[in-house]
Amino acid sequence: MDLQSYMAVPPGIGMEENFFSLDDILLSHERLPCRTESVFPRLGFLEKSSETRDIPEGTKMEMPLWLAKGLYERKRRVLSVELPKVYREGWRTVFGADPIVVDLHKMGPYYYGLGSQMLHFDSPENPEIANTILQTFMGRFRRTMDSSQNAYNEDTSALVERLDCLERSLFKAGQSGLNSFQLWEKGRSSHLTASSLVINYRKRKIADLQA
């Protein structure tokens, strides 16, 4: 396999999803607390604590995000989705007071991504959830990037262990930029190199012409 031809696919932005992104695939398997609003016939085997053939109305269970989104309908109430605790009012108050002190990775490695996906489900708290996610990102962004710039050639495990996956990718990008700048400053990066996007595009064009 040509390792140079591989490029990581970034996750979707906001409520969008990119199904070629490993991060979005993992995000889609995050489990949500749900409540059935109708009988689910012949699906009792999905609920381990149930011995009945069907899943009765009013059953509380956890479902992966992809399944909850597939079953959820605004007009026909099949399923209701409860807010994970990190997006509820109590935690929104904590984030509003000082978002920097929160261990986002411990609360959920996809805090921003899952919070954005929760807006697919109708809830009177959606405006507050969206605002909290935005303010949390803004409140933590500067420190994340400052840390990435001030940890050159150092062990950064303690710095990144409290970061959400999105923040970790930003931290990595910040360190990569710093490393490139350091190389340029030392005169080791005098030659311009083609972007991997351009290289891959050229390979595809050559392959098309040879076909």
mmCIF file of C-alpha atoms in Angstrom:
data_model
loop_
_atom_site.group_PDB
_atom_site.id
_atom_site.type_symbol
_atom_site.label_atom_id
_atom_site.label_comp_id
_atom_site.label_asym_id
_atom_site.label_seq_id
_atom_site.Cartn_x
_atom_site.Cartn_y
_atom_site.Cartn_z
ATOM 1 C CA MET A 1 0.000 0.000 0.000
ATOM 2 C CA ASP A 2 1.301 3.441 -0.951
ATOM 3 C CA LEU A 3 1.313 5.293 2.367
ATOM 4 C CA GLN A 4 1.873 8.613 0.598
ATOM 5 C CA SER A 5 -1.511 8.283 -1.144
ATOM 6 C CA TYR A 6 -3.446 7.975 2.110
ATOM 7 C CA MET A 7 -4.943 11.079 3.655
ATOM 8 C CA ALA A 8 -7.106 11.178 6.784
ATOM 9 C CA VAL A 9 -10.652 12.338 6.059
ATOM 10 C CA PRO A 10 -11.797 15.142 8.375
ATOM 11 C CA PRO A 11 -15.120 14.886 10.228
ATOM 12 C CA GLY A 12 -18.196 16.805 9.154
ATOM 13 C CA ILE A 13 -18.875 20.334 10.343
ATOM 14 C CA GLY A 14 -21.667 21.046 12.813
ATOM 15 C CA MET A 15 -24.736 18.888 12.203
ATOM 16 C CA GLU A 16 -23.283 17.461 8.979
ATOM 17 C CA GLU A 17 -21.579 14.077 8.872
ATOM 18 C CA ASN A 18 -18.804 12.694 6.736
ATOM 19 C CA PHE A 19 -19.252 8.939 6.417
ATOM 20 C CA PHE A 20 -15.678 8.518 5.173
ATOM 21 C CA SER A 21 -14.324 9.975 8.418
ATOM 22 C CA LEU A 22 -13.238 7.529 11.129
ATOM 23 C CA ASP A 23 -14.065 10.142 13.779
ATOM 24 C CA ASP A 24 -17.633 10.463 12.493
ATOM 25 C CA ILE A 25 -18.017 6.677 12.318
ATOM 26 C CA LEU A 26 -16.964 6.383 15.970
ATOM 27 C CA LEU A 27 -19.195 9.335 16.893
ATOM 28 C CA SER A 28 -22.212 7.634 15.304
ATOM 29 C CA HIS A 29 -21.796 4.746 17.778
ATOM 30 C CA GLU A 30 -22.054 6.970 20.863
ATOM 31 C CA ARG A 31 -24.981 5.681 22.929
ATOM 32 C CA LEU A 32 -27.966 7.881 23.832
ATOM 33 C CA PRO A 33 -30.638 7.384 26.514
ATOM 34 C CA CYS A 34 -33.942 6.823 24.693
ATOM 35 C CA ARG A 35 -37.588 6.032 25.473
ATOM 36 C CA THR A 36 -39.864 4.118 23.110
ATOM 37 C CA GLU A 37 -43.125 5.916 22.313
ATOM 38 C CA SER A 38 -44.718 2.908 20.608
ATOM 39 C CA VAL A 39 -44.421 -0.867 20.608
ATOM 40 C CA PHE A 40 -41.446 -2.295 18.705
ATOM 41 C CA PRO A 41 -42.758 -5.698 17.490
ATOM 42 C CA ARG A 42 -40.457 -8.736 17.513
ATOM 43 C CA LEU A 43 -37.476 -6.720 18.740
ATOM 44 C CA GLY A 44 -37.494 -7.844 22.359
ATOM 45 C CA PHE A 45 -34.148 -9.581 21.858
ATOM 46 C CA LEU A 46 -32.508 -6.163 21.579
ATOM 47 C CA GLU A 47 -33.297 -5.379 25.207
ATOM 48 C CA LYS A 48 -31.199 -7.715 27.354
ATOM 49 C CA SER A 49 -33.279 -7.184 30.494
ATOM 50 C CA SER A 50 -36.524 -8.047 28.695
ATOM 51 C CA GLU A 51 -37.946 -11.542 28.272
ATOM 52 C CA THR A 52 -40.856 -10.464 26.063
ATOM 53 C CA ARG A 53 -41.124 -10.855 22.306
ATOM 54 C CA ASP A 54 -41.765 -7.149 21.737
ATOM 55 C CA ILE A 55 -40.295 -3.969 23.172
ATOM 56 C CA PRO A 56 -43.270 -2.323 24.907
ATOM 57 C CA GLU A 57 -44.099 1.362 24.780
ATOM 58 C CA GLY A 58 -42.372 3.404 27.476
ATOM 59 C CA THR A 59 -39.240 1.242 27.615
ATOM 60 C CA LYS A 60 -36.071 3.129 28.509
ATOM 61 C CA MET A 61 -32.965 1.899 26.740
ATOM 62 C CA GLU A 62 -29.728 3.086 25.159
ATOM 63 C CA MET A 63 -29.276 3.275 21.404
ATOM 64 C CA PRO A 64 -26.348 4.279 19.210
ATOM 65 C CA LEU A 65 -26.674 7.715 17.654
ATOM 66 C CA TRP A 66 -27.073 6.351 14.111
ATOM 67 C CA LEU A 67 -30.033 4.169 15.119
ATOM 68 C CA ALA A 68 -31.723 6.887 17.194
ATOM 69 C CA LYS A 69 -31.498 9.308 14.260
ATOM 70 C CA GLY A 70 -32.903 6.683 11.912
ATOM 71 C CA LEU A 71 -35.920 5.936 14.123
ATOM 72 C CA TYR A 72 -36.662 9.490 15.205
ATOM 73 C CA GLU A 73 -39.534 11.248 13.461
ATOM 74 C CA ARG A 74 -41.054 14.616 14.340
ATOM 75 C CA LYS A 75 -44.553 13.833 13.064
ATOM 76 C CA ARG A 76 -44.850 10.201 14.139
ATOM 77 C CA ARG A 77 -43.616 9.770 17.687
ATOM 78 C CA VAL A 78 -41.751 6.472 17.612
ATOM 79 C CA LEU A 79 -38.899 7.390 19.898
ATOM 80 C CA SER A 80 -37.917 10.192 22.262
ATOM 81 C CA VAL A 81 -34.268 10.952 23.013
ATOM 82 C CA GLU A 82 -33.139 12.230 26.396
ATOM 83 C CA LEU A 83 -30.236 14.623 26.807
ATOM 84 C CA PRO A 84 -26.964 13.066 27.994
ATOM 85 C CA LYS A 85 -26.098 14.605 31.364
ATOM 86 C CA VAL A 86 -23.180 16.660 30.033
ATOM 87 C CA TYR A 87 -25.637 18.745 27.964
ATOM 88 C CA ARG A 88 -28.188 19.269 30.728
ATOM 89 C CA GLU A 89 -28.712 22.513 32.638
ATOM 90 C CA GLY A 90 -26.441 21.617 35.566
ATOM 91 C CA TRP A 91 -23.417 21.014 33.368
ATOM 92 C CA ARG A 92 -24.274 23.978 31.135
ATOM 93 C CA THR A 93 -23.936 26.135 34.246
ATOM 94 C CA VAL A 94 -20.480 24.661 34.928
ATOM 95 C CA PHE A 95 -19.353 25.317 31.364
ATOM 96 C CA GLY A 96 -20.715 28.848 31.575
ATOM 97 C CA ALA A 97 -18.691 29.537 34.737
ATOM 98 C CA ASP A 98 -15.298 28.219 33.543
ATOM 99 C CA PRO A 99 -15.105 25.806 30.595
ATOM 100 C CA ILE A 100 -11.314 25.433 30.894
ATOM 101 C CA VAL A 101 -11.453 23.399 34.122
ATOM 102 C CA VAL A 102 -13.663 20.651 32.650
ATOM 103 C CA ASP A 103 -12.094 17.373 31.523
ATOM 104 C CA LEU A 104 -13.951 17.114 28.209
ATOM 105 C CA HIS A 105 -12.413 13.793 27.215
ATOM 106 C CA LYS A 106 -13.643 12.205 30.436
ATOM 107 C CA MET A 107 -17.144 13.645 29.943
ATOM 108 C CA GLY A 108 -17.219 12.300 26.401
ATOM 109 C CA PRO A 109 -14.516 12.266 23.739
ATOM 110 C CA TYR A 110 -16.906 13.776 21.167
ATOM 111 C CA TYR A 111 -18.403 16.612 23.205
ATOM 112 C CA TYR A 112 -18.691 19.084 20.320
ATOM 113 C CA GLY A 113 -19.655 16.534 17.679
ATOM 114 C CA LEU A 114 -22.295 14.749 19.755
ATOM 115 C CA GLY A 115 -23.696 18.055 21.029
ATOM 116 C CA SER A 116 -24.134 19.243 17.447
ATOM 117 C CA GLN A 117 -25.861 15.974 16.508
ATOM 118 C CA MET A 118 -28.265 16.328 19.456
ATOM 119 C CA LEU A 119 -29.747 19.358 17.664
ATOM 120 C CA HIS A 120 -31.358 16.910 15.211
ATOM 121 C CA PHE A 121 -33.817 15.994 17.968
ATOM 122 C CA ASP A 122 -36.547 18.463 18.907
ATOM 123 C CA SER A 123 -35.952 19.905 22.367
ATOM 124 C CA PRO A 124 -36.834 23.278 23.950
ATOM 125 C CA GLU A 125 -33.244 23.315 25.262
ATOM 126 C CA ASN A 126 -31.628 23.211 21.823
ATOM 127 C CA PRO A 127 -30.815 26.965 21.697
ATOM 128 C CA GLU A 128 -29.111 26.773 25.102
ATOM 129 C CA ILE A 129 -27.192 23.622 24.084
ATOM 130 C CA ALA A 130 -25.955 25.239 20.862
ATOM 131 C CA ASN A 131 -24.896 28.399 22.692
ATOM 132 C CA THR A 132 -23.063 26.428 25.403
ATOM 133 C CA ILE A 133 -21.156 24.376 22.813
ATOM 134 C CA LEU A 134 -20.109 27.541 20.981
ATOM 135 C CA GLN A 135 -19.087 29.430 24.131
ATOM 136 C CA THR A 136 -17.201 26.391 25.458
ATOM 137 C CA PHE A 137 -15.230 26.076 22.234
ATOM 138 C CA MET A 138 -14.421 29.785 22.190
ATOM 139 C CA GLY A 139 -13.444 29.745 25.860
ATOM 140 C CA ARG A 140 -11.048 26.798 25.447
ATOM 141 C CA PHE A 141 -9.674 27.479 21.965
ATOM 142 C CA ARG A 142 -7.052 30.072 22.895
ATOM 143 C CA ARG A 143 -5.610 27.987 25.716
ATOM 144 C CA THR A 144 -5.520 24.891 23.511
ATOM 145 C CA MET A 145 -3.584 26.680 20.794
ATOM 146 C CA ASP A 146 -1.315 28.501 23.267
ATOM 147 C CA SER A 147 -0.424 25.162 24.846
ATOM 148 C CA SER A 148 0.364 23.648 21.440
ATOM 149 C CA GLN A 149 2.744 26.518 20.692
ATOM 150 C CA ASN A 150 4.522 26.406 24.052
ATOM 151 C CA ALA A 151 5.207 22.675 24.207
ATOM 152 C CA TYR A 152 7.804 22.264 21.467
ATOM 153 C CA ASN A 153 9.770 19.007 21.849
ATOM 154 C CA GLU A 154 8.058 18.279 25.183
ATOM 155 C CA ASP A 155 5.857 15.467 26.482
ATOM 156 C CA THR A 156 2.327 16.708 25.769
ATOM 157 C CA SER A 157 0.365 13.706 27.104
ATOM 158 C CA ALA A 158 -0.718 15.597 30.242
ATOM 159 C CA LEU A 159 -1.873 18.539 28.128
ATOM 160 C CA VAL A 160 -4.006 16.594 25.670
ATOM 161 C CA GLU A 161 -5.584 14.014 27.968
ATOM 162 C CA ARG A 162 -8.321 16.491 29.003
ATOM 163 C CA LEU A 163 -9.144 17.558 25.448
ATOM 164 C CA ASP A 164 -12.073 16.572 23.267
ATOM 165 C CA CYS A 165 -11.195 14.856 19.962
ATOM 166 C CA LEU A 166 -11.746 18.075 18.008
ATOM 167 C CA GLU A 167 -9.458 19.961 20.382
ATOM 168 C CA ARG A 168 -6.821 17.232 20.064
ATOM 169 C CA SER A 169 -6.798 17.625 16.293
ATOM 170 C CA LEU A 170 -6.433 21.402 16.696
ATOM 171 C CA PHE A 171 -3.612 20.877 19.187
ATOM 172 C CA LYS A 172 -1.867 18.551 16.735
ATOM 173 C CA ALA A 173 -2.317 21.064 13.904
ATOM 174 C CA GLY A 174 -0.856 23.804 16.106
ATOM 175 C CA GLN A 175 2.190 21.701 16.925
ATOM 176 C CA SER A 176 2.649 20.772 13.274
ATOM 177 C CA GLY A 177 2.582 24.442 12.313
ATOM 178 C CA LEU A 178 5.087 25.276 15.040
ATOM 179 C CA ASN A 179 7.389 22.469 13.907
ATOM 180 C CA SER A 180 7.268 23.691 10.307
ATOM 181 C CA PHE A 181 8.054 27.229 11.446
ATOM 182 C CA GLN A 182 11.011 26.026 13.523
ATOM 183 C CA LEU A 183 12.403 24.132 10.538
ATOM 184 C CA TRP A 184 11.955 27.158 8.297
ATOM 185 C CA GLU A 185 13.693 29.363 10.857
ATOM 186 C CA LYS A 186 16.668 26.977 10.943
ATOM 187 C CA GLY A 187 16.893 26.939 7.168
ATOM 188 C CA ARG A 188 15.833 23.312 6.819
ATOM 189 C CA SER A 189 12.670 24.017 4.890
ATOM 190 C CA SER A 190 13.904 26.096 1.968
ATOM 191 C CA HIS A 191 12.347 23.886 -0.724
ATOM 192 C CA LEU A 192 8.648 24.138 -1.405
ATOM 193 C CA THR A 193 6.847 20.819 -1.685
ATOM 194 C CA ALA A 194 3.591 20.040 -3.434
ATOM 195 C CA SER A 195 0.526 19.516 -1.333
ATOM 196 C CA SER A 196 -0.621 15.903 -0.896
ATOM 197 C CA LEU A 197 -3.946 16.974 -2.466
ATOM 198 C CA VAL A 198 -2.112 18.044 -5.639
ATOM 199 C CA ILE A 199 0.014 14.868 -5.682
ATOM 200 C CA ASN A 200 -3.040 12.614 -5.337
ATOM 201 C CA TYR A 201 -4.889 14.589 -8.021
ATOM 202 C CA ARG A 202 -1.968 14.141 -10.430
ATOM 203 C CA LYS A 203 -1.893 10.402 -9.755
ATOM 204 C CA ARG A 204 -5.602 10.117 -10.528
ATOM 205 C CA LYS A 205 -5.204 12.106 -13.762
ATOM 206 C CA ILE A 206 -2.319 9.880 -14.899
ATOM 207 C CA ALA A 207 -4.336 6.772 -14.050
ATOM 208 C CA ASP A 208 -7.299 8.118 -16.068
ATOM 209 C CA LEU A 209 -5.089 8.810 -19.077
ATOM 210 C CA GLN A 210 -3.528 5.335 -18.924
ATOM 211 C CA ALA A 211 -6.921 3.633 -18.601
#
